[in-house]
PDB file of N, CA and C in Angstrom:
ATOM      1  N   MET V   1     -80.958-197.451 -84.672  1.00 58.00           N
ATOM      2  CA  MET V   1     -80.713-196.262 -83.739  1.00 58.00           C
ATOM      3  C   MET V   1     -81.777-194.993 -84.691  1.00 58.00           C
ATOM      4  N   THR V   2     -81.999-194.065 -84.325  1.00 62.00           N
ATOM      5  CA  THR V   2     -83.333-193.341 -83.831  1.00 62.00           C
ATOM      6  C   THR V   2     -82.183-191.685 -84.571  1.00 62.00           C
ATOM      7  N   PHE V   3     -82.117-191.288 -85.575  1.00 62.00           N
ATOM      8  CA  PHE V   3     -81.318-189.765 -86.060  1.00 62.00           C
ATOM      9  C   PHE V   3     -82.460-188.479 -85.652  1.00 62.00           C
ATOM     10  N   LEU V   4     -82.452-187.540 -85.051  1.00 75.00           N
ATOM     11  CA  LEU V   4     -82.937-186.766 -85.082  1.00 75.00           C
ATOM     12  C   LEU V   4     -83.000-185.621 -86.076  1.00 75.00           C
ATOM     13  N   PHE V   5     -82.475-185.719 -86.652  1.00 77.00           N
ATOM     14  CA  PHE V   5     -81.957-184.939 -88.122  1.00 77.00           C
ATOM     15  C   PHE V   5     -81.132-185.652 -89.098  1.00 77.00           C
ATOM     16  N   ASP V   6     -81.735-185.567 -90.866  1.00 88.00           N
ATOM     17  CA  ASP V   6     -80.869-186.408 -91.774  1.00 88.00           C
ATOM     18  C   ASP V   6     -79.526-186.126 -91.953  1.00 88.00           C
ATOM     19  N   ARG V   7     -79.208-187.322 -92.513  1.00 90.00           N
ATOM     20  CA  ARG V   7     -77.731-187.095 -93.191  1.00 90.00           C
ATOM     21  C   ARG V   7     -77.145-185.388 -93.013  1.00 90.00           C
ATOM     22  N   ASP V   8     -77.811-185.496 -94.098  1.00 92.00           N
ATOM     23  CA  ASP V   8     -77.417-183.586 -94.792  1.00 92.00           C
ATOM     24  C   ASP V   8     -77.321-182.652 -93.805  1.00 92.00           C
ATOM     25  N   ALA V   9     -78.134-182.638 -92.733  1.00 91.00           N
ATOM     26  CA  ALA V   9     -78.171-181.882 -91.676  1.00 91.00           C
ATOM     27  C   ALA V   9     -77.017-182.217 -90.757  1.00 91.00           C
ATOM     28  N   ALA V  10     -76.839-183.330 -90.633  1.00 90.00           N
ATOM     29  CA  ALA V  10     -75.519-183.646 -89.387  1.00 90.00           C
ATOM     30  C   ALA V  10     -74.167-183.937 -90.300  1.00 90.00           C
ATOM     31  N   GLU V  11     -73.773-184.068 -91.391  1.00 94.00           N
ATOM     32  CA  GLU V  11     -73.163-183.205 -92.179  1.00 94.00           C
ATOM     33  C   GLU V  11     -72.530-181.853 -91.798  1.00 94.00           C
ATOM     34  N   GLN V  12     -73.226-180.953 -92.328  1.00 95.00           N
ATOM     35  CA  GLN V  12     -73.373-179.683 -92.060  1.00 95.00           C
ATOM     36  C   GLN V  12     -73.153-179.178 -90.744  1.00 95.00           C
ATOM     37  N   SER V  13     -73.747-179.868 -89.461  1.00 93.00           N
ATOM     38  CA  SER V  13     -73.422-179.475 -88.803  1.00 93.00           C
ATOM     39  C   SER V  13     -71.956-179.779 -87.629  1.00 93.00           C
ATOM     40  N   ALA V  14     -71.291-181.285 -88.497  1.00 95.00           N
ATOM     41  CA  ALA V  14     -70.295-181.369 -87.767  1.00 95.00           C
ATOM     42  C   ALA V  14     -69.431-180.667 -88.715  1.00 95.00           C
ATOM     43  N   ARG V  15     -69.510-179.944 -89.800  1.00 97.00           N
ATOM     44  CA  ARG V  15     -68.492-179.019 -90.623  1.00 97.00           C
ATOM     45  C   ARG V  15     -68.717-177.645 -89.844  1.00 97.00           C
ATOM     46  N   ALA V  16     -69.868-177.569 -89.061  1.00 97.00           N
ATOM     47  CA  ALA V  16     -69.699-176.151 -88.747  1.00 97.00           C
ATOM     48  C   ALA V  16     -68.802-176.236 -87.434  1.00 97.00           C
ATOM     49  N   LEU V  17     -68.976-178.063 -86.770  1.00 97.00           N
ATOM     50  CA  LEU V  17     -68.046-177.473 -85.168  1.00 97.00           C
ATOM     51  C   LEU V  17     -66.787-177.399 -85.803  1.00 97.00           C
ATOM     52  N   PHE V  18     -66.166-178.178 -86.769  1.00 98.00           N
ATOM     53  CA  PHE V  18     -64.968-178.319 -87.864  1.00 98.00           C
ATOM     54  C   PHE V  18     -63.937-176.882 -87.432  1.00 98.00           C
ATOM     55  N   THR V  19     -65.272-176.497 -88.184  1.00 98.00           N
ATOM     56  CA  THR V  19     -64.710-174.435 -88.779  1.00 98.00           C
ATOM     57  C   THR V  19     -64.854-174.223 -87.431  1.00 98.00           C
ATOM     58  N   ALA V  20     -65.557-173.943 -86.080  1.00 97.00           N
ATOM     59  CA  ALA V  20     -65.448-173.203 -85.393  1.00 97.00           C
ATOM     60  C   ALA V  20     -63.929-173.766 -84.179  1.00 97.00           C
ATOM     61  N   VAL V  21     -63.873-175.390 -84.371  1.00 97.00           N
ATOM     62  CA  VAL V  21     -62.959-175.780 -83.486  1.00 97.00           C
ATOM     63  C   VAL V  21     -61.596-175.216 -83.984  1.00 97.00           C
ATOM     64  N   SER V  22     -61.465-175.489 -85.781  1.00 96.00           N
ATOM     65  CA  SER V  22     -60.521-174.713 -86.015  1.00 96.00           C
ATOM     66  C   SER V  22     -60.020-173.413 -86.097  1.00 96.00           C
ATOM     67  N   ASP V  23     -60.952-172.638 -86.361  1.00 96.00           N
ATOM     68  CA  ASP V  23     -61.044-170.979 -85.895  1.00 96.00           C
ATOM     69  C   ASP V  23     -60.678-170.882 -84.683  1.00 96.00           C
ATOM     70  N   ARG V  24     -61.052-171.515 -83.463  1.00 96.00           N
ATOM     71  CA  ARG V  24     -60.247-171.035 -82.153  1.00 96.00           C
ATOM     72  C   ARG V  24     -59.044-171.674 -82.506  1.00 96.00           C
ATOM     73  N   ILE V  25     -58.672-172.616 -82.635  1.00 95.00           N
ATOM     74  CA  ILE V  25     -57.577-173.039 -82.427  1.00 95.00           C
ATOM     75  C   ILE V  25     -56.857-172.139 -83.205  1.00 95.00           C
ATOM     76  N   SER V  26     -56.888-171.420 -84.811  1.00 94.00           N
ATOM     77  CA  SER V  26     -56.087-170.555 -84.641  1.00 94.00           C
ATOM     78  C   SER V  26     -55.774-169.583 -84.153  1.00 94.00           C
ATOM     79  N   LEU V  27     -56.659-169.104 -83.138  1.00 94.00           N
ATOM     80  CA  LEU V  27     -56.239-168.011 -82.781  1.00 94.00           C
ATOM     81  C   LEU V  27     -55.158-168.357 -80.894  1.00 94.00           C
ATOM     82  N   LEU V  28     -54.971-169.632 -81.143  1.00 91.00           N
ATOM     83  CA  LEU V  28     -54.324-169.752 -79.963  1.00 91.00           C
ATOM     84  C   LEU V  28     -52.702-169.265 -79.833  1.00 91.00           C
ATOM     85  N   PRO V  29     -52.126-168.995 -78.935  1.00 89.00           N
ATOM     86  CA  PRO V  29     -50.467-168.837 -79.324  1.00 89.00           C
ATOM     87  C   PRO V  29     -49.868-170.095 -79.949  1.00 89.00           C
ATOM     88  N   THR V  30     -48.906-169.693 -80.133  1.00 84.00           N
ATOM     89  CA  THR V  30     -47.798-171.003 -81.333  1.00 84.00           C
ATOM     90  C   THR V  30     -46.983-170.828 -80.090  1.00 84.00           C
ATOM     91  N   GLY V  31     -46.533-170.178 -79.425  1.00 75.00           N
ATOM     92  CA  GLY V  31     -45.349-171.360 -78.405  1.00 75.00           C
ATOM     93  C   GLY V  31     -46.100-172.170 -77.362  1.00 75.00           C
ATOM     94  N   ASN V  32     -44.874-172.920 -76.889  1.00 64.00           N
ATOM     95  CA  ASN V  32     -45.166-173.927 -76.118  1.00 64.00           C
ATOM     96  C   ASN V  32     -45.645-173.440 -74.870  1.00 64.00           C
ATOM     97  N   ALA V  33     -46.786-174.523 -73.871  1.00 62.00           N
ATOM     98  CA  ALA V  33     -47.275-174.411 -72.984  1.00 62.00           C
ATOM     99  C   ALA V  33     -46.419-174.782 -71.902  1.00 62.00           C
ATOM    100  N   PRO V  34     -46.320-174.332 -70.701  1.00 64.00           N
ATOM    101  CA  PRO V  34     -45.399-174.404 -69.587  1.00 64.00           C
ATOM    102  C   PRO V  34     -46.068-176.192 -69.189  1.00 64.00           C
ATOM    103  N   GLY V  35     -44.885-176.911 -68.959  1.00 64.00           N
ATOM    104  CA  GLY V  35     -45.632-178.777 -68.925  1.00 64.00           C
ATOM    105  C   GLY V  35     -45.668-179.513 -70.445  1.00 64.00           C
ATOM    106  N   CYS V  36     -45.941-178.470 -71.749  1.00 61.00           N
ATOM    107  CA  CYS V  36     -45.692-179.418 -72.636  1.00 61.00           C
ATOM    108  C   CYS V  36     -44.765-179.454 -73.351  1.00 61.00           C
ATOM    109  N   THR V  37     -44.379-180.859 -74.227  1.00 62.00           N
ATOM    110  CA  THR V  37     -43.553-180.548 -74.950  1.00 62.00           C
ATOM    111  C   THR V  37     -43.417-180.478 -76.485  1.00 62.00           C
ATOM    112  N   SER V  38     -42.858-180.184 -77.851  1.00 62.00           N
ATOM    113  CA  SER V  38     -42.920-180.099 -78.424  1.00 62.00           C
ATOM    114  C   SER V  38     -44.191-180.566 -79.475  1.00 62.00           C
ATOM    115  N   THR V  39     -44.502-181.364 -79.096  1.00 63.00           N
ATOM    116  CA  THR V  39     -45.636-182.418 -79.682  1.00 63.00           C
ATOM    117  C   THR V  39     -47.134-181.618 -78.904  1.00 63.00           C
ATOM    118  N   GLY V  40     -46.756-181.249 -77.966  1.00 58.00           N
ATOM    119  CA  GLY V  40     -48.068-180.729 -77.609  1.00 58.00           C
ATOM    120  C   GLY V  40     -48.460-181.882 -76.326  1.00 58.00           C
ATOM    121  N   ARG V  41     -47.935-182.397 -76.025  1.00 63.00           N
ATOM    122  CA  ARG V  41     -48.776-183.168 -74.629  1.00 63.00           C
ATOM    123  C   ARG V  41     -47.948-183.307 -73.701  1.00 63.00           C
ATOM    124  N   ALA V  42     -48.305-183.296 -72.942  1.00 63.00           N
ATOM    125  CA  ALA V  42     -47.943-182.932 -71.447  1.00 63.00           C
ATOM    126  C   ALA V  42     -46.659-184.041 -71.400  1.00 63.00           C
ATOM    127  N   SER V  43     -45.652-183.307 -70.652  1.00 60.00           N
ATOM    128  CA  SER V  43     -45.148-184.223 -69.811  1.00 60.00           C
ATOM    129  C   SER V  43     -45.162-184.805 -68.414  1.00 60.00           C
ATOM    130  N   ALA V  44     -44.846-185.743 -68.308  1.00 61.00           N
ATOM    131  CA  ALA V  44     -44.787-186.709 -66.553  1.00 61.00           C
ATOM    132  C   ALA V  44     -44.126-185.804 -65.401  1.00 61.00           C
ATOM    133  N   ARG V  45     -44.723-185.604 -65.119  1.00 55.00           N
ATOM    134  CA  ARG V  45     -43.903-184.947 -63.854  1.00 55.00           C
ATOM    135  C   ARG V  45     -43.824-185.316 -62.694  1.00 55.00           C
TER     136      ARG V  45
END
């Protein structure tokens, strides 16, 4: 397997992605979306 960057850079990139996703999720409304259960899974229709 060939890596385009070293392990430290990969870890830094993964942490940045996790932080960005976490920040975005924290901005989402806390109420249930239509068609979703309390677990956040889509209900069968």
